[in-house]
Structures are given as structure tokens and as C-alpha cells.
Coordinates of C-alpha atoms in Angstrom, one line a residue:
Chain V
X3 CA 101.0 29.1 103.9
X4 CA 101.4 32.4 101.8
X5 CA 100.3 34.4 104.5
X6 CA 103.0 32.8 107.2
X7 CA 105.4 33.2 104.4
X8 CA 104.9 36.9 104.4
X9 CA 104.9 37.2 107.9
X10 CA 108.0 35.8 108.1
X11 CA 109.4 37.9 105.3
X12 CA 107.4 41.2 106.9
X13 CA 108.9 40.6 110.2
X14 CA 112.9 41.8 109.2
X15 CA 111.4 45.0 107.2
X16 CA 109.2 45.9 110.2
X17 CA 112.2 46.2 112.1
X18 CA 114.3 48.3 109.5
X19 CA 110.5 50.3 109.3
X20 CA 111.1 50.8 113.2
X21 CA 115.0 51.6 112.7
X22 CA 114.3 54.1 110.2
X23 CA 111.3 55.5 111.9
X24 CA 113.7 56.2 115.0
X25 CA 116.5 57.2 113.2
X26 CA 114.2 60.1 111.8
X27 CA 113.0 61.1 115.1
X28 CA 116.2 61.3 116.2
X29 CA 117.3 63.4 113.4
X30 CA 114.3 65.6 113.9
X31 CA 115.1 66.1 117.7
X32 CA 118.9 66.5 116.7
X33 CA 117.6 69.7 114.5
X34 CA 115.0 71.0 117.0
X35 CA 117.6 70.7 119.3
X36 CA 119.9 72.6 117.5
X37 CA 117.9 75.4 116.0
X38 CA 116.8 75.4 119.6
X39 CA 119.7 75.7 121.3
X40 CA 120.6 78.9 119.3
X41 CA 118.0 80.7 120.7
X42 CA 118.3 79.1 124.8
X43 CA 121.0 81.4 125.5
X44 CA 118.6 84.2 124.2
X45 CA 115.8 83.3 126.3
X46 CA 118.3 82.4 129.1
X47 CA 119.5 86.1 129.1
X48 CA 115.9 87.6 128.8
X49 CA 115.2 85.7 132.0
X50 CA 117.7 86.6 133.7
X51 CA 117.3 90.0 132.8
X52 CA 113.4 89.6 134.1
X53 CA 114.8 88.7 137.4
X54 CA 117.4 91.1 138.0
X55 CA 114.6 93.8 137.3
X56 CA 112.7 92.5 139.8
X57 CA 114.8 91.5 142.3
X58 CA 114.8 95.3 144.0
X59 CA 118.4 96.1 143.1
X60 CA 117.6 98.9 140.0
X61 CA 114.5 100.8 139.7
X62 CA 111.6 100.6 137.0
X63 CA 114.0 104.1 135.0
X64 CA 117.2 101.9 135.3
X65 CA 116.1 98.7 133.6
X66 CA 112.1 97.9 133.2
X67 CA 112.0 94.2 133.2
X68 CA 111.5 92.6 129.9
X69 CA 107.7 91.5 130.4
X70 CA 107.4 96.0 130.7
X71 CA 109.6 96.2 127.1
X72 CA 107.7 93.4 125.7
X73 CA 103.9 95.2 126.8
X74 CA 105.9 98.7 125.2
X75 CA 106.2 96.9 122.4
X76 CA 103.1 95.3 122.0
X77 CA 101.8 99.0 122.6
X78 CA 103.5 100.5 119.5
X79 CA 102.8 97.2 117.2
X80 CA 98.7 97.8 117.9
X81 CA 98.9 101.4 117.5
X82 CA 101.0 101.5 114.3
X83 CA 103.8 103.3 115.6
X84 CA 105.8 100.4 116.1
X85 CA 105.4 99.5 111.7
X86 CA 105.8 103.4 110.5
X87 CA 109.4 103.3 112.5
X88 CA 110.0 100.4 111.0
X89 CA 109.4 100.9 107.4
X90 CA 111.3 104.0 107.8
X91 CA 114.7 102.8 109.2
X92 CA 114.0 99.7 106.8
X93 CA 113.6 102.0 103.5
X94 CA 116.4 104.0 104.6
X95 CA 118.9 101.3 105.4
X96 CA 118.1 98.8 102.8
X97 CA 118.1 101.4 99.9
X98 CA 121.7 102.7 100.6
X99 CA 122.5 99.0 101.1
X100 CA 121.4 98.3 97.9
X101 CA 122.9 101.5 96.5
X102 CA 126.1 100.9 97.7
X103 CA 125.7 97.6 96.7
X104 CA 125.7 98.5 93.1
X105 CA 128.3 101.3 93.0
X106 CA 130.4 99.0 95.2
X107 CA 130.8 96.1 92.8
X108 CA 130.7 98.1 89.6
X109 CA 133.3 100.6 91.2
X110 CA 135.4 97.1 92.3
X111 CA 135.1 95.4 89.2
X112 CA 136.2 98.7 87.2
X113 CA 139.1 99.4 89.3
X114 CA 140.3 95.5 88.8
X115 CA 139.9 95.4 85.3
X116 CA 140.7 99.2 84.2
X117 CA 144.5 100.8 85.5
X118 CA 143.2 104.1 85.0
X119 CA 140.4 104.0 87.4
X120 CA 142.2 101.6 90.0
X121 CA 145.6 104.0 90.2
X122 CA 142.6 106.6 90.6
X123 CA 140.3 105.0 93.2
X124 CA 143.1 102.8 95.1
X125 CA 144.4 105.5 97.9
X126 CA 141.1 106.8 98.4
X127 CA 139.7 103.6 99.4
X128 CA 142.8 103.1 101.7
X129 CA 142.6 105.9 103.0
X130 CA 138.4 106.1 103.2
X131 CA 138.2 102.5 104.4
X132 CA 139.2 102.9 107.8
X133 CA 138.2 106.8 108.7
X134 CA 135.0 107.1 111.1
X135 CA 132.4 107.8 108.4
X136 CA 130.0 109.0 110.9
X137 CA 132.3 111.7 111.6
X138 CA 130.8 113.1 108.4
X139 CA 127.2 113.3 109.5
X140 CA 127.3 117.3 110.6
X141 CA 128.5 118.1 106.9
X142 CA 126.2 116.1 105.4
X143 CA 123.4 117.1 107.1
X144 CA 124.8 120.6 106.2
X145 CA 124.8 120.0 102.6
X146 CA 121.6 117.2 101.9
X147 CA 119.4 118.2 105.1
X148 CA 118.1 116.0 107.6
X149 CA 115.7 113.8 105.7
X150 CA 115.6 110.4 103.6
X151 CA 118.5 111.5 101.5
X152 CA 121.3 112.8 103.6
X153 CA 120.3 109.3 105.6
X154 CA 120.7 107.4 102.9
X155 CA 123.9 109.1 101.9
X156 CA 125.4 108.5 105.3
X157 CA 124.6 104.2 104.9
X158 CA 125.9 104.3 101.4
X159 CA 129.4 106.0 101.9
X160 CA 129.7 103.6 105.1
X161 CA 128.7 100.1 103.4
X162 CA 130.2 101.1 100.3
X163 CA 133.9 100.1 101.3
X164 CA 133.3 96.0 102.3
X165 CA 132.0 96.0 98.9
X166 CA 134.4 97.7 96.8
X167 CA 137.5 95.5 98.9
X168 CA 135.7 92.7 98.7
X169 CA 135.1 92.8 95.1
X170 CA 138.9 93.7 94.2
X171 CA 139.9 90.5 96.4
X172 CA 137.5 88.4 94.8
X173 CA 138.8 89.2 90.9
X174 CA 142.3 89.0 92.3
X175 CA 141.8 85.8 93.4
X176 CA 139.8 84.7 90.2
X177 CA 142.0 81.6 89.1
X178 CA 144.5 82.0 86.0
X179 CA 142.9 78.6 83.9
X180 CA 139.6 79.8 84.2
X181 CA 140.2 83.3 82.5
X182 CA 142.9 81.6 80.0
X183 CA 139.6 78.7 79.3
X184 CA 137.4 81.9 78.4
X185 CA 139.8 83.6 76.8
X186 CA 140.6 80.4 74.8
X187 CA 136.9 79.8 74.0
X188 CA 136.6 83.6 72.4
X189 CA 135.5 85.7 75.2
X190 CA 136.3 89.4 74.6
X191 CA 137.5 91.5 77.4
X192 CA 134.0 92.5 78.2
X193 CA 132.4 89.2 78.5
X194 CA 135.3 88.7 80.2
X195 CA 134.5 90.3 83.3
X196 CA 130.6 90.1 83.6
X197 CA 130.4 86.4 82.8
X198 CA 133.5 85.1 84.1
X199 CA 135.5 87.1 86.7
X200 CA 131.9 88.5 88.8
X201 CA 130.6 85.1 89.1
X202 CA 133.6 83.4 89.9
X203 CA 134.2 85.9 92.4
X204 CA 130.6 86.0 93.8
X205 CA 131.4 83.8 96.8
X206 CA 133.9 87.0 98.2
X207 CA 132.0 89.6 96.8
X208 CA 128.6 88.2 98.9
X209 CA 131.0 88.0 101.7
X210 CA 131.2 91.3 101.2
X211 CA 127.7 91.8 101.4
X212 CA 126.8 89.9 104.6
X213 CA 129.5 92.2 106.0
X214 CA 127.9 95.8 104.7
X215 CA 124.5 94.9 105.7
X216 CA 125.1 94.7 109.3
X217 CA 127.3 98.5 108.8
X218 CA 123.9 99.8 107.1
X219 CA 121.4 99.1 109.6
X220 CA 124.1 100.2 112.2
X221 CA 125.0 103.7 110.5
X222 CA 121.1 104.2 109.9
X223 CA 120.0 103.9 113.2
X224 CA 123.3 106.2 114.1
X225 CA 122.2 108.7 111.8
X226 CA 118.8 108.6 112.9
X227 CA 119.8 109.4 116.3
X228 CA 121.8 111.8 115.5
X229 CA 119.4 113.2 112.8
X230 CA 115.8 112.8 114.7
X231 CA 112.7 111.9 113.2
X232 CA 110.8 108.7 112.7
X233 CA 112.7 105.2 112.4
X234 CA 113.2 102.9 115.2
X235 CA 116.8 104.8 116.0
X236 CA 114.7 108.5 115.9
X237 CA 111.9 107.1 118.1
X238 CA 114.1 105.5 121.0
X239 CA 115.7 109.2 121.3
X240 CA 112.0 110.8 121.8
X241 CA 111.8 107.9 124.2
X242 CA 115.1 108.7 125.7
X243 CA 113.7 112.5 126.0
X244 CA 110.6 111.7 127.1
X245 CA 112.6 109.7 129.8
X246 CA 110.2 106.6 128.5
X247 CA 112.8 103.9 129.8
X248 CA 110.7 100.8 128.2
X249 CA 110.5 103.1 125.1
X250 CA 114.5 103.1 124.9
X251 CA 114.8 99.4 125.7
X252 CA 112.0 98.7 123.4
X253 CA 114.0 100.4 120.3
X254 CA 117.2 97.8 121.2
X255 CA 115.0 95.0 121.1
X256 CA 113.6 95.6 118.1
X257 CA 116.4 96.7 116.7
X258 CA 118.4 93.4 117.9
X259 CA 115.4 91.5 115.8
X260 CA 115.5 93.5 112.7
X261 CA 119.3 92.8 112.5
X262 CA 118.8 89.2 113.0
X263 CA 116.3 88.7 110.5
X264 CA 118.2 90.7 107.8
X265 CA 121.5 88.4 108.6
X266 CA 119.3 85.3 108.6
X267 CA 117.9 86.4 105.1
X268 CA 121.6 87.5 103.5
X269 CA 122.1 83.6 104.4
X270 CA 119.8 82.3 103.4
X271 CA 120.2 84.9 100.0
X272 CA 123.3 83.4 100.0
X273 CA 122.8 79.9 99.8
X274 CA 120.3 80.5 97.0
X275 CA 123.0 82.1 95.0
X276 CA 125.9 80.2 95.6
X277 CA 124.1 76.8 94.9
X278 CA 126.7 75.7 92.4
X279 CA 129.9 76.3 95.0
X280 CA 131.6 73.4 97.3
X281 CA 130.3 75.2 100.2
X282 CA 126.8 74.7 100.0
X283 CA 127.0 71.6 97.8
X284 CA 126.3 68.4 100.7
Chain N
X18 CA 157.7 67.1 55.5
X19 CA 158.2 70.7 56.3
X20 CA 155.8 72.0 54.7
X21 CA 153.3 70.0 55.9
X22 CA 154.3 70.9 59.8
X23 CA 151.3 72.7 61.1
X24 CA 152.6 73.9 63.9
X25 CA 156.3 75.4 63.6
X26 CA 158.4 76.5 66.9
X27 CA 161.7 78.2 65.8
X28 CA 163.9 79.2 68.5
X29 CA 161.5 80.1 71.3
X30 CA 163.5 81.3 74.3
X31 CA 161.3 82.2 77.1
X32 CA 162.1 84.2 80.6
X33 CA 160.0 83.3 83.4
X34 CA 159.7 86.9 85.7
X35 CA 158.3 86.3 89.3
X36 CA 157.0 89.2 91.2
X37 CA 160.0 89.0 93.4
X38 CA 163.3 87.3 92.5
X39 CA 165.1 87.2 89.7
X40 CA 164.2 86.3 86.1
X41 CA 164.4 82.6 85.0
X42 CA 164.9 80.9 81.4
X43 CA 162.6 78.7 81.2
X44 CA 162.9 77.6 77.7
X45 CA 166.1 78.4 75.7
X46 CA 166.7 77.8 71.8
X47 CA 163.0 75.4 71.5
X48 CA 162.3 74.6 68.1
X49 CA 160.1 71.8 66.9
X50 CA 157.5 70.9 64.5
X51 CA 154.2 69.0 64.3
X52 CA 152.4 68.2 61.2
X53 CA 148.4 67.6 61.1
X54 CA 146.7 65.4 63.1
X55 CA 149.6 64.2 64.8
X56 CA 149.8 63.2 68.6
X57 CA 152.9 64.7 70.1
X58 CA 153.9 64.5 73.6
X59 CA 156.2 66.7 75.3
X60 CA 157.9 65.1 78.3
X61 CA 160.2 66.6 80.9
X62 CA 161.0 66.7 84.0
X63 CA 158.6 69.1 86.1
X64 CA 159.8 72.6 86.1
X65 CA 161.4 71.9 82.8
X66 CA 159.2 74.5 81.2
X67 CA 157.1 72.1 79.2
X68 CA 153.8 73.9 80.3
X69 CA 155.0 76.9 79.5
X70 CA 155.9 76.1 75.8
X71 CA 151.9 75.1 75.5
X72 CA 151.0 78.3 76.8
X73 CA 153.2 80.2 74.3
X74 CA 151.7 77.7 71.9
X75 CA 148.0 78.9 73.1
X76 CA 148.6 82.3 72.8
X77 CA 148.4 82.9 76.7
X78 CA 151.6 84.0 77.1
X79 CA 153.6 86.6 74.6
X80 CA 156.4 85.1 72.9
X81 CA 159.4 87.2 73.8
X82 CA 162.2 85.6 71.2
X83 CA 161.9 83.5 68.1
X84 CA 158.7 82.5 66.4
X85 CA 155.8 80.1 66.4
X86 CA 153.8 79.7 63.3
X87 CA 150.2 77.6 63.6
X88 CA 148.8 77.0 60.2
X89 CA 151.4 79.6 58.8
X90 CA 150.2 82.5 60.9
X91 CA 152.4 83.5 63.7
X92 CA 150.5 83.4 67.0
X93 CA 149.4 86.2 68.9
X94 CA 146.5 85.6 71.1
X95 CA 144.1 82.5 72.6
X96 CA 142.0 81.2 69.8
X97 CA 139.5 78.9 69.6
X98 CA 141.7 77.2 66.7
X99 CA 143.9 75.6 69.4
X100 CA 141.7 74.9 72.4
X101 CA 143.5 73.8 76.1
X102 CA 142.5 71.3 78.3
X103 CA 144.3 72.2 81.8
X104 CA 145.4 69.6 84.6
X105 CA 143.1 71.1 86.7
X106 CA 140.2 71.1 84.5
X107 CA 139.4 75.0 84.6
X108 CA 135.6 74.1 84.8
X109 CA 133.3 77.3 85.6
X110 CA 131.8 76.0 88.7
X111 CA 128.8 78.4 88.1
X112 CA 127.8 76.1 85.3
X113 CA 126.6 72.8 85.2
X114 CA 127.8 70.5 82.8
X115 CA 126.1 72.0 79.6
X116 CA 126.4 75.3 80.5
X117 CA 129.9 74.7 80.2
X118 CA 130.4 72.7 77.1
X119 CA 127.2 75.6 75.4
X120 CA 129.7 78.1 76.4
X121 CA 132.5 78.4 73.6
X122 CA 129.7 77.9 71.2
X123 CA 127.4 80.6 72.4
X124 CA 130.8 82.7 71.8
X125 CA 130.9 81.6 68.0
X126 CA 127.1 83.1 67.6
X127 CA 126.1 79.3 67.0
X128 CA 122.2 79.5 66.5
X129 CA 120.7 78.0 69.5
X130 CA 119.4 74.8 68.7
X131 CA 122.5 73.8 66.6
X132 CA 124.7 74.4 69.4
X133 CA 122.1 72.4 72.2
X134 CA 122.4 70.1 69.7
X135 CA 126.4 70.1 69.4
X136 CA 126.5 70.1 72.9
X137 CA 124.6 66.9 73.7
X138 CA 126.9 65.3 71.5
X139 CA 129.8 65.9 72.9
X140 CA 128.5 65.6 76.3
X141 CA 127.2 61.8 74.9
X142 CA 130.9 61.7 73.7
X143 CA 132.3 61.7 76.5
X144 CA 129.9 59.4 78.2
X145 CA 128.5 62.2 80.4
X146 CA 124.8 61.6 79.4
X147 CA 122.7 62.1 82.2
X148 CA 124.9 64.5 84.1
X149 CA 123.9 67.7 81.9
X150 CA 122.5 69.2 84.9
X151 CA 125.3 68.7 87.6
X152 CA 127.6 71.1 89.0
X153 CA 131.1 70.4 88.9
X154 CA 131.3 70.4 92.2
X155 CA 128.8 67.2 92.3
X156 CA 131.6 65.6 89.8
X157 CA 133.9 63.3 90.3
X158 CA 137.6 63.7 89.1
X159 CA 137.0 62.0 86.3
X160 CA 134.0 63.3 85.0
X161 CA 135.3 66.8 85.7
X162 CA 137.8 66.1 83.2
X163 CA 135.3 64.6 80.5
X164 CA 133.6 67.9 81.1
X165 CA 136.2 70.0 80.4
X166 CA 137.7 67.7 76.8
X167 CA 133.8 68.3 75.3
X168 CA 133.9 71.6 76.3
X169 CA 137.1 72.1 74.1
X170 CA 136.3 69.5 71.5
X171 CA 132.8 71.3 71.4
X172 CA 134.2 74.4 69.8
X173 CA 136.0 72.2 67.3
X174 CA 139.8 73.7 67.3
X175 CA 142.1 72.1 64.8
X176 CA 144.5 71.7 67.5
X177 CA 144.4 70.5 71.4
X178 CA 146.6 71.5 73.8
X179 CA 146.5 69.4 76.5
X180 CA 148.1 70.5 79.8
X181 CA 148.8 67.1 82.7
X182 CA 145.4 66.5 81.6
X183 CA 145.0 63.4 83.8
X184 CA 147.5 64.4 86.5
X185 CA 145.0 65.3 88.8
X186 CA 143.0 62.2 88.6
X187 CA 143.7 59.0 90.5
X188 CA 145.6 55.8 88.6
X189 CA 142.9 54.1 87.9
X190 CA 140.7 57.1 86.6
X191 CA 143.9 58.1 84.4
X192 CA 144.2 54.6 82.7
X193 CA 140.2 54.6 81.5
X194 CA 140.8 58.1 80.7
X195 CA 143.8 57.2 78.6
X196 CA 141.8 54.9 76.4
X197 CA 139.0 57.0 75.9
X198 CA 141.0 59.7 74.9
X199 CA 142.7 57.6 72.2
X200 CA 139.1 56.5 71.2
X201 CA 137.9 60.4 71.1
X202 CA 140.9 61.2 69.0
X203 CA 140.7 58.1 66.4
X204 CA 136.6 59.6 66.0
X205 CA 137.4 63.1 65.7
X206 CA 140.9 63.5 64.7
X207 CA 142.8 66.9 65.4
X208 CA 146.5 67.4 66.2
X209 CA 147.2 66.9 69.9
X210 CA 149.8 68.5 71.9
X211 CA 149.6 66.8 75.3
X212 CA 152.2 67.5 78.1
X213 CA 153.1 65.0 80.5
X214 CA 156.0 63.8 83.1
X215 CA 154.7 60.0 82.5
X216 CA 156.5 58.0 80.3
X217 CA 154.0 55.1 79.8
X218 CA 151.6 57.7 79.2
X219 CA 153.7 59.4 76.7
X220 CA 154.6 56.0 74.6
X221 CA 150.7 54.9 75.1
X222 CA 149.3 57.9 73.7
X223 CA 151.6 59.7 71.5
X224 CA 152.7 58.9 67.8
X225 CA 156.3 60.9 68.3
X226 CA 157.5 61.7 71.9
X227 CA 159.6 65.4 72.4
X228 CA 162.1 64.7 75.4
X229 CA 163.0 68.1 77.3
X230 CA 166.0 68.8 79.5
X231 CA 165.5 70.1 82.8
X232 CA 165.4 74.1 83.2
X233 CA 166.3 75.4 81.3
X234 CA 163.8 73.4 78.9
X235 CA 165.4 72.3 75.3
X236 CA 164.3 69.5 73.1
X237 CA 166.7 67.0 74.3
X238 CA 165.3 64.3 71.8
X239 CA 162.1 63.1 69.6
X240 CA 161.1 60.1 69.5
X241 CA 159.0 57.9 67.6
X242 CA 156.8 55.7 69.3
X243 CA 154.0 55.1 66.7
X244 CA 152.9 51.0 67.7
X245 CA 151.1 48.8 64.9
X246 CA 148.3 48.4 67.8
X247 CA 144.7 49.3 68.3
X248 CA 144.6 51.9 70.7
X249 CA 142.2 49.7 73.1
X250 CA 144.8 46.8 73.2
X251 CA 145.5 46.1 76.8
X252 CA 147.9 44.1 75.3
X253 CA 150.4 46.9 74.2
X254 CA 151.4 47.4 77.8
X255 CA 153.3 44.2 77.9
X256 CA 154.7 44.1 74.7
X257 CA 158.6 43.7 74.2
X258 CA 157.7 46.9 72.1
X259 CA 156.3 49.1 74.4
X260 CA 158.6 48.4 77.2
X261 CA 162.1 48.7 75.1
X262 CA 160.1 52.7 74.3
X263 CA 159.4 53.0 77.8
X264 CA 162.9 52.2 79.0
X265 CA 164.3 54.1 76.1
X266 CA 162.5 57.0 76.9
X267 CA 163.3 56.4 81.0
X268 CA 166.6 57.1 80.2
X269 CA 166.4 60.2 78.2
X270 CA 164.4 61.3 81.3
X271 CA 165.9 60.0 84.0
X272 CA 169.2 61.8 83.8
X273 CA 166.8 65.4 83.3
X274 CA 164.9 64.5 86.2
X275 CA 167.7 64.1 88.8
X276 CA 169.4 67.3 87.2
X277 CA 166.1 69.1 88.2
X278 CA 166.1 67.6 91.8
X279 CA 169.7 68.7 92.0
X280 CA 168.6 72.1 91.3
X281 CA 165.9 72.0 94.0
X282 CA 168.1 70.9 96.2
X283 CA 170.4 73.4 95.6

């Protein structure tokens, strides 16, 4: 009797069981789906560029088909070459991203909260912001050489600007209430700023970020082309002179990758910050 | 009587400068008076400049012409004597709930477990228990605004300056909120500016009412609207009492309110 009883009772919560379990599934197909579809259109274009390498129209120099760049590759991944160039343009990039990181916000934050510096500061960023900093490489590699530090030079004076404008928008935009509330609660000027106005403009100022990042891999890879020597941009121009096709389309691979990664993790970086904002709040 | 007011406003005038356009008087001749741990509400149209005399009153804007006196001293800057609760709650959304009431009392040097102590409290006041951890973002409304009164009753100012407090928050919301804030203020009693364009809210809550004329703002009229009720009497809403203030006050208002629209207008 207890036991038909349960069956009875079982029988409605197997079926929500079996409506949940499906509902699940299809969420999981619904993400692999969609993290999968992002990268179709990828694999779609590396197919098609396989094909079109094949297909007799270009020759091996023109355009090695992808299965060629993807042996290269392999190649310089087992031999080591492949990680030295790596480390390099990733040292080189990364530190005058995170240099210009630094000077960026402190020289934003400064010029926001301080007349002086901002009367100061405010054409040279106008003017700076828009001029072809590249353009700067021969006097730079006059005055610091043509190692780590005039690189690193280069990446900082380029990523240096998103920063600092994104900063000064981010403080001007700070809400009224919020400073008045501190200000109210006994906040001096200082705590002012580095508790109040940096964190309540962190979501522009990481904007900011995500958009230098990009600008410093870019310049670095410009500046080691320019500049020679190891890093992935250095070793596709020995490819280049070498006339090692699959070595030059090797280098834009892996430097397509690299980028995506270091976007993917500023995201993700991102997220982790900005836990407490309305964006990332479900 | 005088010398009792704690808070004296002598002929403020006040000129309202926008980046582009030209100057406005927002508030021309204001004087008034509040004595200790009274509840006054200043009610006027909007645009009338009644927000603008709170923030004179909490040191956020410079007063150009005439004087206000707080406790005898003339006011110059925000202090955590007259703390501010805005309409739009001014929460730092960086903090959770705690983080935001700890933070005026990490700026008094409190030792740390007094003020984690202190906190709780006030948090508990406010019937926020359990949400210590929450963004404001994850708050409702509601709670957002129970975050942001412990957060000023937290760092204990003699007076509160209350800014539309519950014009943000849906009718319901604002009618709970009402009554607790009437509770709050009967367990920890402070003097309470609170601004509003509500009239029922202005009779419900307030012992003396200040009526202001559309722009530019003047103190049209006070007054008194002290009931022999307890504050959680649903009651007082439909009593021949309350309405006769109500319509009373409607009036003073009224006339304000359509001068103001005329304005707009023209």
C-alpha cells in the first residue's frame, strides 16, 4: 500500500526530474553552441584558406596553406624558438602596458583633481592623443637604442593616452551625491580621490584598459619590426628575409592568438573587478 | 524659543549659475528656524529651491548672502554633525551593505570592533540583517534606501538632512518606509530636516511644515501639524485631523505649483 502510494507520488517528480534534466541539456547545448559558434567562422575561414592554397591558383611563396603554417608552427613550438619570441614580445608589451597603466591613471586622476597639473597636461594630451606615435620610433631608437627599453618606451607613450582620457572621463562623470555622501561622512580631499572617485570611476577607467592593451601588443610587434631582434614581430621579418613564407604567416597566426588570449583575459580581469557594478550583476 | 533654535537661517538668498545661461535666484530673503529634535518639512513646488536650501544647510554649497548658524556656529563645510540622505540614495556601489554603513565610522578613527559592532546595529535597525554582504546593485529600492539612513544614522549627526528621501521608491515602498522612519526617529531622536513635494507625506511625518513659493523659493508659510497620534496609527490617515492639514496645506501649495508650471511653460 505504501509502496503504490509512493509510486504514485514518485511518478509527477520523475517527470519534473526528466523536465529539468532536459532543460539542462538544452542549456548546455545552448552554451556549447554559442561558445562554438564564435569560433565556426574561424575555422570556416582557415578552411577556406586551406582550399584556396590548394586549389592551384597561388603558389606555395604566395600563401602556404594553413596545414604548412600550422607544421611551421609546430616546428618553432618543439624547438623553443616559437616560446623565446614569445616571452620577448610578451615582456616587452605587457610591461609598457602595465607602465603606462600606472602613469596613465595617476597622471588622469592628478590632472582631474589638481588645476595646476590639468591646465598643464590638458593640450599636450590633445594634441599627443591623435599624432602617429610610431612616427617617433627613429628618435627613439636614436636616443634609448634598439633593445628592451626603447621598446618598451615606444608601447608606453602609445597606450598611455586611452588611459589618461579615460580616467579624466571617468572622474568627470563620478556622480555629485556620491562625492557630497563622502564628503559629508568626513572624507578629506585625499581619501577623496583614492577611495571614492578611482573606484567609482573604475568601470571607464578599465574601459580604458581593454582599449590600451590591444595598442600595446600592436605598437610592440611594430617596433619589433621596425627595430629587429627576437619577439614574434622581429622573427616574422627574418622570416620575411629569409623569404620563409610559412615563417611570415606563422608570426600572424600567432600573433592573432596572443591578442585573443590577452582580450579574453582583460575580460575576464574585468568581470573579477567590477563584480559589485550593474553590468556584471545577473 | 529663540534661543533654543538649533538651526538658524537668516536671509539666505542663493543664485543658481549654470555653465551656460544666465544666473537664477533660487532662494531670495529665506529665513527660518528649527529647534532640537524637531521634524521639519520643507515643501514646495519642484524647482522651488527647496533642495538647494538643504544643501546650503549641509555645507555643500557656499552660502553667498545672509547666514546660517547650526548649534551657534555658522556653517562652512559638510560635517558629519548634519548628515544627508539623498533621493537617490548615493550608495557606493563598490561596497556591499556594511562596507557602506563601516565607512563614515572608519573616517571618525572608530576602533574596529566598536564600529563592526555599531554597524550591525544600525544595519539590524533598519531591518537589513542578513544583507550585510550584498551589493547595492542586488538591492531593491527599498533596501537601497535603508542602506543609505544607517549609513548616516551610523555616524550619529545631531541633525538629518533628508533630500526626497523616498521619491525614488514606488508607493507602496514609500508608505512602509514612512512608518519606519517615524519609528527610527521616535528610537534615536535627532532633528530632521526632510524635503518633500508630498503633502501627506509632509503632515504624516513632520511636527511643523515650511511652505515655499515657487522660484524664486521664500518661506510662504509654517505650519504646525504636530497630531496627538502614535506614529504607527494607520488610523491618522483618515482622521478629520489629518485631512483638514492636508487640504490646508494643498492650498498653500497648489497656487505655488501652477505658478511653477506657468513658468515652465513659459
Amino acid at each position: 500500500m505504501a509502496a503504490a502510494m509512493a509510486r504514485v507520488d514518485d511518478q509527477p517528480t520523475l517527470a519534473a526530474a526528466a523536465a529539468d534534466l532536459t532543460q539542462a541539456a538544452a542549456r548546455r547545448l545552448d552554451l556549447v553552441f554559442r561558445s562554438g559558434a564564435a569560433l565556426l567562422s574561424i575555422l570556416l575561414l582557415l578552411i577556406c584558406w586551406e582550399l584556396f592554397a590548394r586549389s592551384g591558383r597561388v603558389t606555395m611563396f604566395m600563401l602556404p596553406p594553413f596545414s604548412v603554417v600550422a607544421e611551421q608552427i609546430k616546428t618553432d613550438a618543439l624547438s623553443g624558438d616559437l616560446w623565446r619570441n614569445l616571452g620577448v614580445t610578451l615582456y616587452r608589451a605587457l610591461a609598457g602596458f602595465a607602465i603606462a597603466a600606472c602613469i596613465g591613471i595617476v597622471l588622469g586622476v592628478s590632472m582631474s583633481r589638481n588645476r595646476v597639473v590639468r591646465w598643464f597636461c590638458d593640450p599636450i594630451i590633445s594634441v599627443g592623443f591623435p599624432m602617429p606615435k610610431i612616427a617617433f620610433l627613429p628618435v627613439i631608437i636614436l636616443w634609448l637604442g634598439v633593445y628592451d627599453v626603447s621598446k618598451i618606451c615606444v608601447v608606453v607613450f602609445d597606450a598611455i593616452f586611452p588611459v589618461v582620457t579615460a580616467t579624466l572621463a571617468g572622474i568627470a562623470a563620478v556622480d555629485k551625491e556620491l562625492v557630497w555622501s563622502a564628503r559629508n561622512m568626513g572624507a578629506s580631499e585625499r581619501q577623496l580621490t583614492w577611495q571614492i572617485m578611482l573606484p567609482a570611476a573604475a568601470p571607464q577607467i578599465l574601459t580604458g584598459l581593454q582599449v590600451a592593451l590591444p595598442i600595446a601588443l600592436i605598437v610592440e610587434i611594430i617596433a619589433e619590426m621596425v627595430m629587429g631582434g627576437y619577439g614574434l614581430g622581429g622573427a616574422m621579418m627574418s622570416a620575411s628575409r629569409f623569404a620563409n613564407s610559412p615563417g611570415v604567416f606563422a608570426g600572424i597566426v600567432e600573433i592573432a592568438v596572443v591578442g585573443f588570449l590577452l582580450i579574453r583575459a582583460m575580460a575576464v580581469l574585468r568581470r573579477r573587478l567590477l563584480s559589485w557594478h550593474q553590468e556584471t550583476a545577473e | 524659543m529663540d534661543d533654543a533654535a538649533q538651526i538658524i537661517i537668516d536671509k539666505v538668498n542663493h543664485t543658481y549659475r549654470p555653465p551656460r545661461g544666465r544666473p537664477v535666484l533660487a532662494l531670495a530673503d529665506v529665513s527660518l528656524e528649527v529647534r532640537p529634535r524637531e521634524f521639519l518639512a520643507l515643501l514646495g513646488p519642484s524647482g522651488c529651491g527647496k533642495s538647494t536650501l538643504l544643501y546650503l544647510l549641509g555645507g555643500f554649497l557656499p552660502t553667498e548672502a545672509g547666514r546660517i548658524l547650526v548649534e551657534g556656529k555658522p556653517v562652512a563645510a559638510p560635517g558629519p554633525d548634519r548628515g544627508i540622505v539623498f533621493q537617490h540614495f548615493a550608495l557606493f556601489p563598490w561596497k556591499t551593505v556594511r562596507g557602506n554603513v563601516l565607512y563614515g565610522l572608519e573616517r571618525q578613527r572608530m576602533p574596529r570592533s566598536e564600529r563592526e559592532q555599531r554597524a550591525q546595529a544600525f544595519i539590524d535597525l533598519v531591518g537589513l540583517k542578513g544583507f550585510e554582504d550584498s551589493y547595492p546593485s542586488q538591492l531593491s529600492g527599498g533596501m537601497r534606501q535603508r542602506t543609505a539612513i544607517a549609513r548616516t544614522l551610523a555616524f550619529d549627526p545631531n541633525i538629518l538632512l533628508m533630500d526626497e528621501p523616498f521619491g525614488a521608491l514606488d508607493a507602496q515602498t514609500r508608505s512602509l518606509m514612512q512608518t519606519e522612519l517615524l519609528g527610527i526617529w521616535q528610537r534615536t531622536p535627532k532633528t530632521v530636516v526632510f524635503v518633500t513635494h508630498d503633502v501627506q507625506e509632509a503632515v504624516y511625518l513632520a511636527d511643523r511644515v515650511a511652505v515655499m513659493s515657487a522660484r524664486p523659493g521664500r518661506i510662504k508659510a509654517i505650519v504646525d501639524t504636530k497630531f496627538k497620534f502614535g506614529a504607527r496609527d494607520p488610523g491618522v490617515f483618515r482622521s478629520k485631523e489629518f485631512v483638514e492639514k492636508v487640504d490646508e496645506l494643498w492650498d498653500l501649495v497648489r497656487v505655488e505649483a501652477l505658478k511653477a508650471q506657468e513658468e515652465k511653460v513659459a
